[in-house]
mmCIF file of N, CA and C in Angstrom:
data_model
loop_
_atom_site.group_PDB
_atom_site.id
_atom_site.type_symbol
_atom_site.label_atom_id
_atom_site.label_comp_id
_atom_site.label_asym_id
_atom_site.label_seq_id
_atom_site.Cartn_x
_atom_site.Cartn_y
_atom_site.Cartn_z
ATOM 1 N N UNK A 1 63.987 119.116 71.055
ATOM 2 C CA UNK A 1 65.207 119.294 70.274
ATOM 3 C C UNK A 1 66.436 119.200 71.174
ATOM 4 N N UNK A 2 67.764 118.441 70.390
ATOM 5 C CA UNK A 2 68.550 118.394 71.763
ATOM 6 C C UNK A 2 69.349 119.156 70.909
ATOM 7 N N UNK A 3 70.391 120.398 71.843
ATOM 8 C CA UNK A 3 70.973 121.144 71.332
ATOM 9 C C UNK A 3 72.443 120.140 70.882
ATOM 10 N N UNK A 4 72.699 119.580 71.278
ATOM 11 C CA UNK A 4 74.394 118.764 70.719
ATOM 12 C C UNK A 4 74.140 117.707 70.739
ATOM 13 N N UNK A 5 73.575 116.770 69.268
ATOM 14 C CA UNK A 5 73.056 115.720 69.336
ATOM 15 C C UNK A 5 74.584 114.530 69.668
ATOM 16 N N UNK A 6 75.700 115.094 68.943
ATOM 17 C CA UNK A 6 76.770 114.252 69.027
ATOM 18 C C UNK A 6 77.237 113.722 70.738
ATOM 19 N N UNK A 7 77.119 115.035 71.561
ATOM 20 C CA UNK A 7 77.567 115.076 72.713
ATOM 21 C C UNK A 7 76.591 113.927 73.588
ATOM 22 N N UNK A 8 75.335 113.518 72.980
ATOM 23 C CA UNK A 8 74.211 112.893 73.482
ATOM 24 C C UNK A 8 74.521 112.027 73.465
ATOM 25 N N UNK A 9 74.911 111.369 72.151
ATOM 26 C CA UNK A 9 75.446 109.851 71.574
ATOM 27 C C UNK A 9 76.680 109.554 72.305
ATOM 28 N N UNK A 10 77.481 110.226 72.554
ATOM 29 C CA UNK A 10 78.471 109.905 73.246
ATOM 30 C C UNK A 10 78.235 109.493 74.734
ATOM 31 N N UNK A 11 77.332 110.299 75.642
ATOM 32 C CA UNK A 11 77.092 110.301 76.487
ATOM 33 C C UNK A 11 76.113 108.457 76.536
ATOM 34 N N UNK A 12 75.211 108.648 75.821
ATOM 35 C CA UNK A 12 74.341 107.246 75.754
ATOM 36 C C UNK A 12 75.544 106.326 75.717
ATOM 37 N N UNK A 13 76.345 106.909 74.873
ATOM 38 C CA UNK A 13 77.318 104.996 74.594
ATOM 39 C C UNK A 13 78.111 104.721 75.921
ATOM 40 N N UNK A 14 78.498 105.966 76.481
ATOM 41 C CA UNK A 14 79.117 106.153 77.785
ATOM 42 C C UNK A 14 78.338 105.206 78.930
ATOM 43 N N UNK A 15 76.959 105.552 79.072
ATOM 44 C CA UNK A 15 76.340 104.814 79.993
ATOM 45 C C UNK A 15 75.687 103.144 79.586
ATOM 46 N N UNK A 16 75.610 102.717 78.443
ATOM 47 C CA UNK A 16 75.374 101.573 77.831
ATOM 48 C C UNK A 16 77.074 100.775 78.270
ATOM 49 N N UNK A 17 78.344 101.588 77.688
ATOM 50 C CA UNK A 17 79.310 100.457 78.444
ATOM 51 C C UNK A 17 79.175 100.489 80.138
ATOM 52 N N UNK A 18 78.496 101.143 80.713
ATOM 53 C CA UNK A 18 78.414 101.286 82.532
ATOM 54 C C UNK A 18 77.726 100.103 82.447
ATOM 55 N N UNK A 19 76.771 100.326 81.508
ATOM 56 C CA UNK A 19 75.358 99.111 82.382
ATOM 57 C C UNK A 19 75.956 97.591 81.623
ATOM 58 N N UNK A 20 76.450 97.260 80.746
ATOM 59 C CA UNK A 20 76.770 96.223 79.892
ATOM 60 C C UNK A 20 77.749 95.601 80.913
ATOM 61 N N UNK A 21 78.687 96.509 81.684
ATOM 62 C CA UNK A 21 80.004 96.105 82.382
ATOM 63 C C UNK A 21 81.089 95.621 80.900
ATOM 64 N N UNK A 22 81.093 96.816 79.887
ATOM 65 C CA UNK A 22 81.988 96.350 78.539
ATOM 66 C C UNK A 22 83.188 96.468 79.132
ATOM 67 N N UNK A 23 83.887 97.274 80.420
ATOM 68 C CA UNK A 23 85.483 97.462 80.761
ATOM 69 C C UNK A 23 85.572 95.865 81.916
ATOM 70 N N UNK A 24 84.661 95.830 82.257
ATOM 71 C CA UNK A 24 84.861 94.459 83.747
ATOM 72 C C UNK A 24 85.403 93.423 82.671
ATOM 73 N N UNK A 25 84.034 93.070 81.601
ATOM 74 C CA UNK A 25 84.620 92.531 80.493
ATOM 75 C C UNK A 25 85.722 91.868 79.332
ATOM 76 N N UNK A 26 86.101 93.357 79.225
ATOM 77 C CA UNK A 26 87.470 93.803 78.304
ATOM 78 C C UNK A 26 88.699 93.709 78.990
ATOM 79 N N UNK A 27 88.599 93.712 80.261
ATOM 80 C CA UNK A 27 89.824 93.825 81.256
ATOM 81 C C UNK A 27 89.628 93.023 83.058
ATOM 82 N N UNK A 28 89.416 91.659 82.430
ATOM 83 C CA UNK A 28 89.107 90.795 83.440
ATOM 84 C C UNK A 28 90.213 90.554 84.596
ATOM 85 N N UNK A 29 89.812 90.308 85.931
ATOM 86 C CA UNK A 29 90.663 90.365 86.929
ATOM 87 C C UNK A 29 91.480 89.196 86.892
ATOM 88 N N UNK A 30 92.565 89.165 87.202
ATOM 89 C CA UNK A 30 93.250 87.506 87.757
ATOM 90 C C UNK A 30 92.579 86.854 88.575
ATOM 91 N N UNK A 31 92.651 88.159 89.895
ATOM 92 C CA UNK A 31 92.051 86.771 91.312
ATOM 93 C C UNK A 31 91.001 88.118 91.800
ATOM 94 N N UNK A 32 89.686 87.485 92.419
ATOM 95 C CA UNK A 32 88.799 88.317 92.803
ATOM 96 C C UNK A 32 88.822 88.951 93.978
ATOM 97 N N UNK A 33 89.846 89.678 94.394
ATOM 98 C CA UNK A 33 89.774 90.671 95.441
ATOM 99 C C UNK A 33 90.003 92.244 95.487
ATOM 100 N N UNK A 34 90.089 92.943 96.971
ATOM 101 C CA UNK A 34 89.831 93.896 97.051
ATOM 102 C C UNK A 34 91.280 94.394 96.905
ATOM 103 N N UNK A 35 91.239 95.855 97.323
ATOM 104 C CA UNK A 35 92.101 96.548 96.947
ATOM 105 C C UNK A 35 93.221 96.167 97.703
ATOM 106 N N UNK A 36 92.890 95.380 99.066
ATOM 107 C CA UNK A 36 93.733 95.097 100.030
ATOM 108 C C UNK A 36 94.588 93.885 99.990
ATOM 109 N N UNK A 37 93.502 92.818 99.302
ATOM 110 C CA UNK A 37 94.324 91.490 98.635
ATOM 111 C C UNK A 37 93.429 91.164 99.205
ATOM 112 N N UNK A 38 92.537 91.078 100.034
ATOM 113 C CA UNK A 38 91.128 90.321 100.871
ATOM 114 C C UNK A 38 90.333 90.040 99.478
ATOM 115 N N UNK A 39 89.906 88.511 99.783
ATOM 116 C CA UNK A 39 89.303 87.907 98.838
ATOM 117 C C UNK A 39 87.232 88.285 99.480
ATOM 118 N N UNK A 40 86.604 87.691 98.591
ATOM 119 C CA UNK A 40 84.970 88.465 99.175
ATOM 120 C C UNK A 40 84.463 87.463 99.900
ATOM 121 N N UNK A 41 85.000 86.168 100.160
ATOM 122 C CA UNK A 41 84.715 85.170 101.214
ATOM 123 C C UNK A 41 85.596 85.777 102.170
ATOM 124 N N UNK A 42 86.992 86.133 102.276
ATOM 125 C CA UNK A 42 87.265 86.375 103.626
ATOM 126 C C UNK A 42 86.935 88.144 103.886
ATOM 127 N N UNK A 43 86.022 88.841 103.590
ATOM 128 C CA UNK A 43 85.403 89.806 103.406
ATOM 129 C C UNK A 43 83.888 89.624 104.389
ATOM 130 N N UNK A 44 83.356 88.811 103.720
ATOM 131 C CA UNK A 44 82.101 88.309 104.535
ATOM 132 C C UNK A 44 82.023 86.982 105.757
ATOM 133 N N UNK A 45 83.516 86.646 106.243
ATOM 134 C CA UNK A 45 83.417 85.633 107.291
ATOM 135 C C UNK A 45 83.909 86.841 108.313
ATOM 136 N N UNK A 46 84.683 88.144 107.614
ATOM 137 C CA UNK A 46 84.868 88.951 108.938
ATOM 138 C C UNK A 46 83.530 90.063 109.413
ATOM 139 N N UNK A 47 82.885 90.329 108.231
ATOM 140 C CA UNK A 47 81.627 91.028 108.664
ATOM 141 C C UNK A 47 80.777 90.270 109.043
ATOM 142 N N UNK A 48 80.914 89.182 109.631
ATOM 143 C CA UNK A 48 79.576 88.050 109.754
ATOM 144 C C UNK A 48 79.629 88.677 111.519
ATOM 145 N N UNK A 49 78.400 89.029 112.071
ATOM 146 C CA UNK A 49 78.089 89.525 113.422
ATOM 147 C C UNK A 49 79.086 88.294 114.317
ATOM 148 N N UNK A 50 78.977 86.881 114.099
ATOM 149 C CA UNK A 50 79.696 86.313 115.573
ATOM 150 C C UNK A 50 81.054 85.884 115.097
ATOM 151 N N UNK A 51 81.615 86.461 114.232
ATOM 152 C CA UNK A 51 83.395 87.064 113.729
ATOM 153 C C UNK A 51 83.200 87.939 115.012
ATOM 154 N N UNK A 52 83.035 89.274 114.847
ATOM 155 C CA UNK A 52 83.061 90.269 115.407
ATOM 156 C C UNK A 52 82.758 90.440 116.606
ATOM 157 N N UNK A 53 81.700 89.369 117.311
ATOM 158 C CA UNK A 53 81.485 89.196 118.796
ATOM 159 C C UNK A 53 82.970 88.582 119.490
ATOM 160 N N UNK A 54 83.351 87.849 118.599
ATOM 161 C CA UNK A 54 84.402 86.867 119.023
ATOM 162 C C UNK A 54 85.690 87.778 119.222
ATOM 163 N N UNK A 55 86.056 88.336 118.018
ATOM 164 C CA UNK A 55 87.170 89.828 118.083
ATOM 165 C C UNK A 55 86.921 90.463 119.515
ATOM 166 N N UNK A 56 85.611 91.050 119.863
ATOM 167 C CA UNK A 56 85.145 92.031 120.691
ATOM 168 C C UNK A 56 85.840 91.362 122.086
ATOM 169 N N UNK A 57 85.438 89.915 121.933
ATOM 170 C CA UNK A 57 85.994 89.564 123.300
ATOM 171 C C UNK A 57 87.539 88.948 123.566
ATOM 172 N N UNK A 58 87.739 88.764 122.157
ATOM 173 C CA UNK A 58 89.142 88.796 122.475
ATOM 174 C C UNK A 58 89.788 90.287 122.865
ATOM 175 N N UNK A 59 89.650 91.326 122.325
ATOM 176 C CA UNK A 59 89.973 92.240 122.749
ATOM 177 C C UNK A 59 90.238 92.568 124.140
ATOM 178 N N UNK A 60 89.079 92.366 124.641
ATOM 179 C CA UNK A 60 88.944 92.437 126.545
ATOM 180 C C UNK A 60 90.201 91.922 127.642
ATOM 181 N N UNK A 61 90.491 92.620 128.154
ATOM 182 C CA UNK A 61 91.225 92.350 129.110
ATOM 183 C C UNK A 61 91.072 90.890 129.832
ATOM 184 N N UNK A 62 91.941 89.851 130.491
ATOM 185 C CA UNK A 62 91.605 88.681 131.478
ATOM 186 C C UNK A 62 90.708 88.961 131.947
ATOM 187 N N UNK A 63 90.978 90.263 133.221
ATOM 188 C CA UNK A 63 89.959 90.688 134.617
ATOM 189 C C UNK A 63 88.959 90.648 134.052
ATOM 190 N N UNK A 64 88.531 91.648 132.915
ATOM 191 C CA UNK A 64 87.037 92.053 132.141
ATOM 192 C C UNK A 64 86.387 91.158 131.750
ATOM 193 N N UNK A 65 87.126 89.889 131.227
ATOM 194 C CA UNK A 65 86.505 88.784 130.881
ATOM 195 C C UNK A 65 85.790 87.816 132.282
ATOM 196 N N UNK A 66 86.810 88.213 133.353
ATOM 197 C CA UNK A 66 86.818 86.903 134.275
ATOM 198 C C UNK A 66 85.214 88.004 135.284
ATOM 199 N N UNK A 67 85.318 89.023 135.556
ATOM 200 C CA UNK A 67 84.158 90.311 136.147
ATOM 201 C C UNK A 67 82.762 89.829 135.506
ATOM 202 N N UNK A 68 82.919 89.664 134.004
ATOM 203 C CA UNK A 68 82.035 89.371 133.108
ATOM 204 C C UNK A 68 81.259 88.211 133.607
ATOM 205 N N UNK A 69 82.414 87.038 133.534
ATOM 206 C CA UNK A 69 82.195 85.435 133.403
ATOM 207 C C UNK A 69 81.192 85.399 134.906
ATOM 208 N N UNK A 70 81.773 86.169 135.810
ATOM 209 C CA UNK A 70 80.920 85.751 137.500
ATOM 210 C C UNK A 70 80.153 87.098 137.681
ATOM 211 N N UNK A 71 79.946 87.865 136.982
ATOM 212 C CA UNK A 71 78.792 88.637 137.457
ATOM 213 C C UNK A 71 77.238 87.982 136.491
ATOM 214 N N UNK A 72 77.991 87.355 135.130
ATOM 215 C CA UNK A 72 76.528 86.662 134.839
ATOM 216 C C UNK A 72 76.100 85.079 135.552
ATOM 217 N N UNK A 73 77.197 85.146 136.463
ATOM 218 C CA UNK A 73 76.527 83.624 137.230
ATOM 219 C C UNK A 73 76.183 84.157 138.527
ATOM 220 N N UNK A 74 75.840 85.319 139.129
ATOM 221 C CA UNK A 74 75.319 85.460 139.882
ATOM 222 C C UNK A 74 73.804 85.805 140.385
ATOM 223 N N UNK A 75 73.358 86.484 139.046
ATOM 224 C CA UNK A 75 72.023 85.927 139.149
ATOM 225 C C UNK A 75 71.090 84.901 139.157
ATOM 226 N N UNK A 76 71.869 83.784 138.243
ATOM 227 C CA UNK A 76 71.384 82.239 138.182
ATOM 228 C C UNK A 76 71.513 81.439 139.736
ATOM 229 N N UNK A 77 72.518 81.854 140.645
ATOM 230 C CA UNK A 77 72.668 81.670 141.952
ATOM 231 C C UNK A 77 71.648 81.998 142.831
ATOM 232 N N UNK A 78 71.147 83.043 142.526
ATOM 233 C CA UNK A 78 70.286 83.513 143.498
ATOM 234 C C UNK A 78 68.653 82.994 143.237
ATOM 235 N N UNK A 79 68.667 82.530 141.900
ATOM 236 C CA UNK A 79 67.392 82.150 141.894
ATOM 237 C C UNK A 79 67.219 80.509 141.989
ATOM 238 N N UNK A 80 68.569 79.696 142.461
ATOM 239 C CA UNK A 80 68.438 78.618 142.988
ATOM 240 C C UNK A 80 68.165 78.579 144.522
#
């Protein structure tokens, strides 16, 4: 027995427009982005891992880059 059958029905119709998407629907976007104005292609070219490798090293200092660049050619040296 459900004690507030009305409150039930309401609740069901509540979650039937969730799953239907009746408001995405009823109230369609102009242009598909985020809250920021970022569209979901330029969303996923910045979360793509070698976006973010590339950022990482731009970030880096000259020296850090240049320390970097000749400490990984010094092992290839030594095993010539």
């Amino acid at each position: 027995q459900i004690s507030d059958p009305e409150a039930c029905d309401q609740m069901y119709e509540s979650l039937v427009k969730i799953h239907t998407n009746f408001y995405k629907n009823k109230y369609p976007r102009l242009k598909d982005t985020t809250f920021t104005g970022v569209t979901v292609e330029d969303c996923r070219t910045i979360l793509a891992t070698d976006i973010l490798k590339q950022m990482e090293d731009m970030k880096k200092g000259t020296w850090k880059r240049l320390r970097e660049k000749f400490s990984a050619k010094k092992p290839e040296e030594d095993s010539k």
